[in-house]
């Protein structure tokens, strides 16, 4: 068998090698003879067996090229024959045979299932015996048996063997009607059948009585106590009336037994008629008053009326009070006209909240300052402090911003400043780099004098900056902390250009001037709006835009609150639709500039790729925000509020003004 398998394996490998070699020759031959083959009929070169594949070959009559195909191996099976029949419990068997090689193949036949009949009772179940039922298979005759549980006893018949009494249980016997078995059960005691109570001894006021009842079945008796009734008192009658300070007496009688009971009546107490003043009180002496009883005319104890004191009338100062000593006033009583002296408390010191320089510091000597009492002729001082000697130099700070309260110089730009002294000599030339707050701050210690500060390198496109002067002033003290340094704030500002608008006028770009014409035929320039308003708001929308409708009330409210200019661009609807929608859909006020954006020209310039788009332009012509979508509606208030700036005139530090700022700028320049 092993030799046969080795031989078959060798033949299979040889056939595979031949097929592969033929494919290689075919590829080579195809390269040499590039034409359409003319093949003859296939011929069997290797006959296929049951388990070994065969081979077909055809030859080109032009070039002799041979093409081969494989013939699949397969058995020629007969139909299955039953060799062993299956029954209810035993698996059967079936066999088939190959007509070419004689190989046989066997398959099992599953068992059949029992065909059970209905159960039949063979033994009936009773109270004492378990029953039985049986069924049989109609195919193989097999039988199957199951038990039937016992039935319950039928205790329907019973007889009383011992009757029950009032206090003793009886008994009854039950017999099962099925098997005759007997079982005893108790009959509970019936309890007494009492008659109504009969009084044998009557109850009195203070003595109890008695009553008895009898059982009609057994004759037993039961006795119960009747509680004493208690006295039946009449109403009290007064025998001795009560007086103011003397008690009286009253009596009552029992209507059943005649017993009496006496009770004391409390004294009534005095009934005072009212208070009568016996002697009037004065400013300095006490008076008194007394009350009289309306029943017995007795008087009450004397009650003191305190002196009511003097009532201040005319007041004449005798000695004025000072910060630390008392004063004296002469007062005349408005009631009795008697004069008396009255002390006046010291006023206490009234120190000034501001310090007074008692001795000015110099370069060689320390100074002194204190807070002085402001009261007349008082020379008292407090919080006496030493002022350090003056130095002939101080730390100056230069801060460069693009508009007040805004952190805005471009982060890629670092200005170079030059500081020139009074003689025109440059004492500092340096770059100023922004700190973590994106402000550009430079600090330098310089002798007191006058200096000019300017930016000398190229500013960001669209920005300008003036030169500023730092000058000393009398009374400048040497501040040692940055928040007290003399500071100059240099403002970068921009102005609108006059060139044509270009695509890409978006966030962080300074715009050239442009004009729009509203649907009412009114033409307005951006530069004109910036002279009237400090912010211009561009809104790109169309009538059927859901998000545009949602944010419209916010735009109207914020614009009216901060008085900004709003230009609304609609490039999708007709002029009539725009005019109708502005009023009926969006409720835009008459102050809004409604523009038909033909060809979406402005939309393309400001990058409108989705609606709504809102563009915010500050007073210098810079686009500081550009947002798409209605989810920014809640931020509109912050965008506008944080970008309304006023032109600064001066900058103050500590208590000394040290910076001179230009009062008026050229009209074309507008601080951001």
Tab-separated table of C-alpha atoms in Angstrom, residues 252-666:
chain	number	residue	atom	x	y	z
A	252	UNK	CA	-73.385	72.299	99.221
A	253	UNK	CA	-75.644	69.218	100.120
A	254	UNK	CA	-75.962	65.635	98.619
A	255	UNK	CA	-79.559	64.979	97.452
A	256	UNK	CA	-79.231	61.197	98.099
A	257	UNK	CA	-77.610	60.850	101.529
A	258	UNK	CA	-77.905	64.428	102.959
A	259	UNK	CA	-74.130	64.861	103.586
A	260	UNK	CA	-72.817	68.498	103.389
A	261	UNK	CA	-69.444	69.960	102.164
A	262	UNK	CA	-67.970	73.414	102.980
A	263	UNK	CA	-65.423	75.435	100.836
A	264	UNK	CA	-63.564	78.725	101.491
A	265	UNK	CA	-64.161	81.785	99.259
A	266	UNK	CA	-60.884	83.709	98.636
A	267	UNK	CA	-60.636	87.405	99.627
A	268	UNK	CA	-61.515	89.624	96.630
A	269	UNK	CA	-58.584	92.028	97.022
A	270	UNK	CA	-58.797	95.802	96.773
A	271	UNK	CA	-60.478	97.398	93.758
A	272	UNK	CA	-58.377	100.526	93.340
A	273	UNK	CA	-60.385	103.460	92.072
A	274	UNK	CA	-57.418	105.227	90.415
A	275	UNK	CA	-54.160	107.018	91.125
A	276	UNK	CA	-54.268	110.492	92.638
A	277	UNK	CA	-51.159	112.704	92.654
A	278	UNK	CA	-50.514	113.918	96.197
A	279	UNK	CA	-47.352	115.948	95.492
A	280	UNK	CA	-46.112	117.008	92.023
A	281	UNK	CA	-42.493	116.170	90.894
A	282	UNK	CA	-40.166	119.042	89.764
A	283	UNK	CA	-36.903	119.237	87.748
A	284	UNK	CA	-34.845	118.415	90.873
A	285	UNK	CA	-37.296	116.948	93.536
A	286	UNK	CA	-39.370	113.698	93.515
A	287	UNK	CA	-43.175	113.739	93.938
A	288	UNK	CA	-45.554	110.895	94.957
A	289	UNK	CA	-49.013	109.469	94.185
A	290	UNK	CA	-51.499	107.031	95.839
A	291	UNK	CA	-54.584	104.869	94.840
A	292	UNK	CA	-57.965	104.401	96.855
A	293	UNK	CA	-60.047	101.167	97.040
A	294	UNK	CA	-63.615	101.735	95.748
A	295	UNK	CA	-64.972	99.005	98.095
A	296	UNK	CA	-63.389	99.641	101.520
A	297	UNK	CA	-61.799	103.101	100.844
A	298	UNK	CA	-58.361	101.886	102.007
A	299	UNK	CA	-55.374	103.693	100.394
A	300	UNK	CA	-52.357	102.110	98.708
A	301	UNK	CA	-48.675	102.590	99.632
A	302	UNK	CA	-47.047	105.837	98.471
A	303	UNK	CA	-45.585	105.589	94.905
A	304	UNK	CA	-42.628	107.892	94.091
A	305	UNK	CA	-42.779	110.117	90.979
A	306	UNK	CA	-39.076	110.639	89.970
A	307	UNK	CA	-37.805	114.176	89.285
A	308	UNK	CA	-37.837	114.630	85.497
A	309	UNK	CA	-34.579	116.652	85.316
A	310	UNK	CA	-33.850	119.915	83.612
A	311	UNK	CA	-34.882	120.550	80.001
A	312	UNK	CA	-32.083	122.323	78.145
A	313	UNK	CA	-33.059	125.765	76.914
A	314	UNK	CA	-30.556	128.489	76.061
A	315	UNK	CA	-26.919	127.222	75.795
A	316	UNK	CA	-23.873	129.547	76.184
A	317	UNK	CA	-20.338	128.101	75.536
A	318	UNK	CA	-17.998	128.840	78.458
A	319	UNK	CA	-14.942	126.764	77.392
A	320	UNK	CA	-14.675	125.197	73.909
A	321	UNK	CA	-13.620	121.480	73.737
A	322	UNK	CA	-10.349	120.560	72.011
A	323	UNK	CA	-9.132	117.340	70.386
A	324	UNK	CA	-8.033	115.940	73.759
A	325	UNK	CA	-9.752	118.061	76.549
A	326	UNK	CA	-13.383	118.656	77.628
A	327	UNK	CA	-15.270	121.945	77.212
A	328	UNK	CA	-18.004	123.616	79.400
A	329	UNK	CA	-21.409	125.032	78.363
A	330	UNK	CA	-23.745	127.186	80.608
A	331	UNK	CA	-27.325	125.911	80.123
A	332	UNK	CA	-30.633	127.564	81.240
A	333	UNK	CA	-33.554	125.131	82.035
A	334	UNK	CA	-36.539	125.806	79.780
A	335	UNK	CA	-38.955	124.682	82.579
A	336	UNK	CA	-37.645	126.201	85.824
A	337	UNK	CA	-35.235	128.796	84.319
A	338	UNK	CA	-32.450	127.624	86.651
A	339	UNK	CA	-28.892	127.724	85.216
A	340	UNK	CA	-26.385	124.806	85.352
A	341	UNK	CA	-23.027	123.775	83.811
A	342	UNK	CA	-22.749	120.922	81.252
A	343	UNK	CA	-19.525	119.180	80.133
A	344	UNK	CA	-18.730	118.800	76.381
A	345	UNK	CA	-16.728	115.697	75.301
A	346	UNK	CA	-13.347	116.140	73.495
A	347	UNK	CA	-13.757	116.246	69.701
A	348	UNK	CA	-10.896	113.787	68.969
A	349	UNK	CA	-8.329	114.207	66.227
A	350	UNK	CA	-9.437	114.476	62.573
A	351	UNK	CA	-6.398	113.278	60.664
A	352	UNK	CA	-6.171	113.958	56.925
A	353	UNK	CA	-6.249	110.846	54.692
A	354	UNK	CA	-3.455	112.411	52.608
A	355	UNK	CA	0.175	112.685	53.733
A	356	UNK	CA	1.867	116.073	54.149
A	357	UNK	CA	5.592	116.354	53.374
A	358	UNK	CA	7.054	117.896	56.564
A	359	UNK	CA	10.584	117.887	55.180
A	360	UNK	CA	11.279	117.285	51.478
A	361	UNK	CA	13.962	114.691	50.662
A	362	UNK	CA	17.077	115.659	48.779
A	363	UNK	CA	19.825	113.661	47.177
A	364	UNK	CA	21.833	113.942	50.439
A	365	UNK	CA	19.114	113.894	53.138
A	366	UNK	CA	16.030	111.826	53.921
A	367	UNK	CA	12.652	113.516	54.079
A	368	UNK	CA	9.702	113.159	56.505
A	369	UNK	CA	5.968	112.948	55.834
A	370	UNK	CA	2.935	112.489	58.128
A	371	UNK	CA	-0.844	112.880	58.361
A	372	UNK	CA	-1.866	116.168	60.116
A	373	UNK	CA	-4.928	116.805	62.320
A	374	UNK	CA	-7.315	119.155	60.462
A	375	UNK	CA	-8.968	120.605	63.635
A	376	UNK	CA	-8.440	124.304	64.468
A	377	UNK	CA	-5.072	125.105	66.118
A	378	UNK	CA	-4.240	121.368	66.584
A	379	UNK	CA	-0.634	120.496	65.648
A	380	UNK	CA	-0.891	116.734	66.277
A	381	UNK	CA	0.567	114.343	63.657
A	382	UNK	CA	0.277	110.589	63.054
A	383	UNK	CA	1.762	107.907	60.733
A	384	UNK	CA	5.126	109.727	60.663
A	385	UNK	CA	7.194	108.143	57.860
A	386	UNK	CA	10.733	108.593	56.509
A	387	UNK	CA	11.083	109.442	52.793
A	388	UNK	CA	14.166	107.944	51.194
A	389	UNK	CA	16.796	110.185	49.713
A	390	UNK	CA	16.178	111.193	46.106
A	391	UNK	CA	18.156	109.473	43.404
A	392	UNK	CA	19.197	111.187	40.230
A	393	UNK	CA	17.774	108.342	38.153
A	394	UNK	CA	14.572	106.251	37.905
A	395	UNK	CA	13.296	103.162	36.134
A	396	UNK	CA	11.088	104.150	33.197
A	397	UNK	CA	8.708	101.674	31.540
A	398	UNK	CA	7.618	101.739	27.908
A	399	UNK	CA	4.523	99.697	26.936
A	400	UNK	CA	3.495	99.334	23.285
A	401	UNK	CA	-0.093	98.298	22.448
A	402	UNK	CA	-2.439	98.417	19.432
A	403	UNK	CA	-5.245	100.314	21.110
A	404	UNK	CA	-6.096	100.759	24.734
A	405	UNK	CA	-7.188	97.622	26.649
A	406	UNK	CA	-6.325	95.317	23.741
A	407	UNK	CA	-3.522	92.739	23.583
A	408	UNK	CA	-2.994	93.016	20.056
A	409	UNK	CA	0.397	93.664	18.333
A	410	UNK	CA	0.909	90.764	15.890
A	411	UNK	CA	2.832	88.029	17.719
A	412	UNK	CA	5.375	87.791	14.877
A	413	UNK	CA	6.270	91.505	15.125
A	414	UNK	CA	8.787	92.815	17.691
A	415	UNK	CA	9.295	96.601	17.545
A	416	UNK	CA	12.756	98.200	17.772
A	417	UNK	CA	12.690	101.395	19.879
A	418	UNK	CA	15.202	104.236	20.015
A	419	UNK	CA	15.461	106.594	23.029
A	420	UNK	CA	17.210	109.954	22.372
A	421	UNK	CA	18.246	112.412	25.136
A	422	UNK	CA	17.948	116.222	25.122
A	423	UNK	CA	21.269	116.537	23.209
A	424	UNK	CA	20.031	114.311	20.383
A	425	UNK	CA	22.226	111.370	21.390
A	426	UNK	CA	20.701	107.867	21.278
A	427	UNK	CA	21.033	106.305	24.725
A	428	UNK	CA	19.058	103.106	23.931
A	429	UNK	CA	18.388	101.178	20.686
A	430	UNK	CA	16.862	97.737	21.245
A	431	UNK	CA	14.151	95.269	20.225
A	432	UNK	CA	11.156	94.956	22.580
A	433	UNK	CA	9.796	91.431	22.829
A	434	UNK	CA	6.234	90.600	23.922
A	435	UNK	CA	5.640	88.924	27.278
A	436	UNK	CA	3.114	86.231	28.244
A	437	UNK	CA	0.237	88.757	28.099
A	438	UNK	CA	1.193	89.628	24.483
A	439	UNK	CA	2.091	93.191	25.518
A	440	UNK	CA	5.436	94.665	24.499
A	441	UNK	CA	7.127	96.129	27.598
A	442	UNK	CA	10.628	97.623	27.967
A	443	UNK	CA	12.152	98.919	31.224
A	444	UNK	CA	15.312	101.044	31.548
A	445	UNK	CA	17.051	102.974	34.351
A	446	UNK	CA	17.810	106.515	33.100
A	447	UNK	CA	18.986	109.750	34.780
A	448	UNK	CA	16.240	112.348	35.175
A	449	UNK	CA	15.853	114.301	31.979
A	450	UNK	CA	13.768	114.579	28.828
A	451	UNK	CA	13.829	111.743	26.273
A	452	UNK	CA	12.131	111.039	22.949
A	453	UNK	CA	10.929	107.469	22.211
A	454	UNK	CA	10.137	106.183	18.705
A	455	UNK	CA	9.847	102.898	16.778
A	456	UNK	CA	12.526	102.684	14.060
A	457	UNK	CA	11.918	99.329	12.322
A	458	UNK	CA	9.096	98.711	9.809
A	459	UNK	CA	5.624	98.420	11.400
A	460	UNK	CA	3.074	95.725	10.402
A	461	UNK	CA	1.278	96.568	7.185
A	462	UNK	CA	-1.381	99.238	7.724
A	463	UNK	CA	-0.058	100.461	11.123
A	464	UNK	CA	1.637	103.706	12.228
A	465	UNK	CA	3.021	105.012	15.532
A	466	UNK	CA	3.912	108.565	16.737
A	467	UNK	CA	7.011	109.539	18.697
A	468	UNK	CA	6.541	110.133	22.438
A	469	UNK	CA	8.409	112.244	24.993
A	470	UNK	CA	9.370	111.205	28.539
A	471	UNK	CA	10.123	114.200	30.788
A	472	UNK	CA	11.013	114.613	34.453
A	473	UNK	CA	8.692	116.536	36.773
A	474	UNK	CA	9.273	118.135	40.182
A	475	UNK	CA	8.521	115.784	43.061
A	476	UNK	CA	9.106	112.460	41.292
A	477	UNK	CA	9.929	109.883	43.954
A	478	UNK	CA	12.132	106.820	43.378
A	479	UNK	CA	9.591	104.043	42.839
A	480	UNK	CA	10.930	100.523	43.360
A	481	UNK	CA	7.999	98.333	42.201
A	482	UNK	CA	6.937	97.888	38.546
A	483	UNK	CA	3.362	99.042	39.199
A	484	UNK	CA	4.766	102.481	40.242
A	485	UNK	CA	7.348	102.949	37.488
A	486	UNK	CA	6.870	106.088	35.364
A	487	UNK	CA	5.229	104.585	32.247
A	488	UNK	CA	4.625	105.742	28.697
A	489	UNK	CA	2.120	103.818	26.579
A	490	UNK	CA	2.866	103.970	22.840
A	491	UNK	CA	-0.210	103.352	20.679
A	492	UNK	CA	-0.044	101.725	17.257
A	493	UNK	CA	-2.879	102.947	15.040
A	494	UNK	CA	-4.019	102.290	11.474
A	495	UNK	CA	-5.970	104.175	8.817
A	496	UNK	CA	-7.985	103.084	5.805
A	497	UNK	CA	-6.212	102.910	2.480
A	498	UNK	CA	-7.644	103.954	-0.889
A	499	UNK	CA	-6.803	100.923	-3.063
A	500	UNK	CA	-9.281	98.461	-4.534
A	501	UNK	CA	-10.694	95.708	-2.338
A	502	UNK	CA	-9.179	92.255	-2.932
A	503	UNK	CA	-10.257	88.705	-2.281
A	504	UNK	CA	-9.180	87.621	1.196
A	505	UNK	CA	-10.041	90.755	3.225
A	506	UNK	CA	-10.585	88.628	6.309
A	507	UNK	CA	-9.603	88.418	9.991
A	508	UNK	CA	-6.466	90.391	11.066
A	509	UNK	CA	-6.318	92.456	7.828
A	510	UNK	CA	-6.540	96.279	7.721
A	511	UNK	CA	-9.070	97.176	5.027
A	512	UNK	CA	-8.920	99.726	2.240
A	513	UNK	CA	-11.904	102.047	2.074
A	514	UNK	CA	-14.960	100.778	0.156
A	515	UNK	CA	-18.555	101.860	-0.475
A	516	UNK	CA	-21.917	100.040	-0.654
A	517	UNK	CA	-25.281	101.047	-2.138
A	518	UNK	CA	-28.419	100.014	-0.242
A	519	UNK	CA	-31.641	98.724	-1.823
A	520	UNK	CA	-33.040	102.252	-1.184
A	521	UNK	CA	-30.331	103.771	-3.411
A	522	UNK	CA	-28.236	105.252	-0.592
A	523	UNK	CA	-24.421	105.022	-0.968
A	524	UNK	CA	-22.241	104.963	2.141
A	525	UNK	CA	-18.435	104.628	2.604
A	526	UNK	CA	-16.713	102.594	5.332
A	527	UNK	CA	-14.610	105.652	6.273
A	528	UNK	CA	-17.799	107.738	6.769
A	529	UNK	CA	-19.298	105.097	9.073
A	530	UNK	CA	-16.085	104.918	11.146
A	531	UNK	CA	-16.258	108.703	11.728
A	532	UNK	CA	-19.759	108.271	13.236
A	533	UNK	CA	-19.405	104.840	14.853
A	534	UNK	CA	-16.540	103.051	16.564
A	535	UNK	CA	-17.365	99.641	15.073
A	536	UNK	CA	-18.904	98.334	11.803
A	537	UNK	CA	-20.693	94.958	11.709
A	538	UNK	CA	-21.095	93.058	8.380
A	539	UNK	CA	-23.846	90.379	8.325
A	540	UNK	CA	-24.179	87.983	5.324
A	541	UNK	CA	-27.594	86.229	5.195
A	542	UNK	CA	-30.574	85.190	2.991
A	543	UNK	CA	-34.337	84.929	3.655
A	544	UNK	CA	-34.715	81.116	3.917
A	545	UNK	CA	-31.632	80.623	6.135
A	546	UNK	CA	-32.874	79.105	9.437
A	547	UNK	CA	-29.729	79.993	11.438
A	548	UNK	CA	-29.861	83.567	10.049
A	549	UNK	CA	-33.386	83.944	11.493
A	550	UNK	CA	-32.291	82.531	14.869
A	551	UNK	CA	-29.438	85.044	15.362
A	552	UNK	CA	-31.249	88.131	13.965
A	553	UNK	CA	-32.800	89.262	17.317
A	554	UNK	CA	-29.335	89.117	18.955
A	555	UNK	CA	-27.811	91.287	16.193
A	556	UNK	CA	-30.584	93.908	16.542
A	557	UNK	CA	-30.332	93.983	20.361
A	558	UNK	CA	-26.503	94.252	20.535
A	559	UNK	CA	-26.314	96.828	17.714
A	560	UNK	CA	-28.877	99.095	19.397
A	561	UNK	CA	-27.291	98.667	22.844
A	562	UNK	CA	-23.814	99.754	21.718
A	563	UNK	CA	-24.819	102.031	18.803
A	564	UNK	CA	-22.726	100.329	16.093
A	565	UNK	CA	-23.202	100.437	12.304
A	566	UNK	CA	-24.636	97.242	10.703
A	567	UNK	CA	-24.459	96.419	6.956
A	568	UNK	CA	-26.551	93.367	5.886
A	569	UNK	CA	-25.539	91.652	2.586
A	570	UNK	CA	-28.043	89.350	0.759
A	571	UNK	CA	-26.731	87.791	-2.479
A	572	UNK	CA	-29.380	85.087	-3.015
A	573	UNK	CA	-32.768	86.840	-3.049
A	574	UNK	CA	-34.242	89.489	-5.368
A	575	UNK	CA	-34.451	93.158	-4.345
A	576	UNK	CA	-38.207	92.880	-3.624
A	577	UNK	CA	-37.683	89.703	-1.557
A	578	UNK	CA	-34.826	91.363	0.355
A	579	UNK	CA	-36.931	94.464	1.149
A	580	UNK	CA	-39.911	92.358	2.310
A	581	UNK	CA	-37.825	89.883	4.354
A	582	UNK	CA	-35.818	92.599	6.147
A	583	UNK	CA	-39.059	93.844	7.752
A	584	UNK	CA	-41.383	90.814	7.993
A	585	UNK	CA	-38.831	88.054	8.715
A	586	UNK	CA	-35.802	89.658	10.392
A	587	UNK	CA	-37.305	92.888	11.865
A	588	UNK	CA	-34.185	94.867	10.882
A	589	UNK	CA	-34.502	98.523	12.028
A	590	UNK	CA	-34.272	101.441	9.562
A	591	UNK	CA	-30.752	102.221	10.845
A	592	UNK	CA	-29.405	98.976	9.255
A	593	UNK	CA	-27.899	99.266	5.740
A	594	UNK	CA	-29.553	96.535	3.588
A	595	UNK	CA	-27.475	95.697	0.464
A	596	UNK	CA	-28.231	93.486	-2.557
A	597	UNK	CA	-24.859	91.691	-2.967
A	598	UNK	CA	-24.954	91.150	-6.766
A	599	UNK	CA	-22.899	88.122	-7.775
A	600	UNK	CA	-21.958	87.627	-4.103
A	601	UNK	CA	-19.075	90.056	-4.704
A	602	UNK	CA	-18.628	91.131	-1.078
A	603	UNK	CA	-19.312	87.595	0.131
A	604	UNK	CA	-16.338	86.333	-1.878
A	605	UNK	CA	-14.099	89.135	-0.554
A	606	UNK	CA	-14.851	88.252	3.065
A	607	UNK	CA	-14.752	84.456	2.622
A	608	UNK	CA	-18.496	83.661	2.861
A	609	UNK	CA	-18.569	79.883	2.226
A	610	UNK	CA	-21.579	79.212	4.521
A	611	UNK	CA	-24.395	81.243	6.114
A	612	UNK	CA	-24.639	83.206	8.286
A	613	UNK	CA	-21.248	85.018	8.255
A	614	UNK	CA	-20.558	87.930	10.664
A	615	UNK	CA	-17.519	90.215	10.205
A	616	UNK	CA	-16.521	92.828	12.840
A	617	UNK	CA	-14.425	95.868	11.802
A	618	UNK	CA	-12.945	98.101	14.539
A	619	UNK	CA	-12.452	101.865	14.367
A	620	UNK	CA	-9.053	101.542	12.662
A	621	UNK	CA	-10.420	99.477	9.769
A	622	UNK	CA	-9.088	96.137	11.108
A	623	UNK	CA	-11.148	92.925	10.814
A	624	UNK	CA	-10.790	91.637	14.391
A	625	UNK	CA	-13.405	88.833	14.209
A	626	UNK	CA	-14.892	86.754	11.350
A	627	UNK	CA	-17.246	83.930	12.409
A	628	UNK	CA	-19.465	81.530	10.452
A	629	UNK	CA	-22.579	79.849	11.876
A	630	UNK	CA	-25.257	80.826	14.392
A	631	UNK	CA	-23.607	79.092	17.357
A	632	UNK	CA	-21.601	82.302	17.947
A	633	UNK	CA	-24.694	84.431	18.650
A	634	UNK	CA	-24.073	84.359	22.427
A	635	UNK	CA	-20.566	85.816	21.868
A	636	UNK	CA	-21.658	88.850	19.798
A	637	UNK	CA	-22.140	90.985	22.918
A	638	UNK	CA	-18.543	90.280	24.042
A	639	UNK	CA	-17.094	90.886	20.525
A	640	UNK	CA	-18.636	94.358	20.406
A	641	UNK	CA	-18.234	95.432	24.055
A	642	UNK	CA	-14.516	94.527	24.181
A	643	UNK	CA	-13.600	96.415	20.990
A	644	UNK	CA	-15.086	99.894	21.543
A	645	UNK	CA	-12.082	102.123	22.275
A	646	UNK	CA	-11.684	105.825	22.995
A	647	UNK	CA	-8.716	107.877	21.813
A	648	UNK	CA	-6.355	108.233	24.832
A	649	UNK	CA	-5.182	111.743	25.693
A	650	UNK	CA	-2.837	111.210	28.680
A	651	UNK	CA	-1.442	108.363	30.738
A	652	UNK	CA	-1.093	108.642	34.528
A	653	UNK	CA	1.084	106.619	36.906
A	654	UNK	CA	1.126	106.773	40.693
A	655	UNK	CA	0.443	110.421	41.666
A	656	UNK	CA	2.685	112.008	39.005
A	657	UNK	CA	1.708	112.652	35.384
A	658	UNK	CA	4.835	112.071	33.354
A	659	UNK	CA	3.704	111.434	29.758
A	660	UNK	CA	2.612	114.046	27.246
A	661	UNK	CA	0.329	112.508	24.588
A	662	UNK	CA	-0.834	114.249	21.375
A	663	UNK	CA	-4.167	115.937	22.103
A	664	UNK	CA	-5.508	115.797	18.530
A	665	UNK	CA	-4.577	113.317	15.812
A	666	UNK	CA	-4.900	113.886	12.046
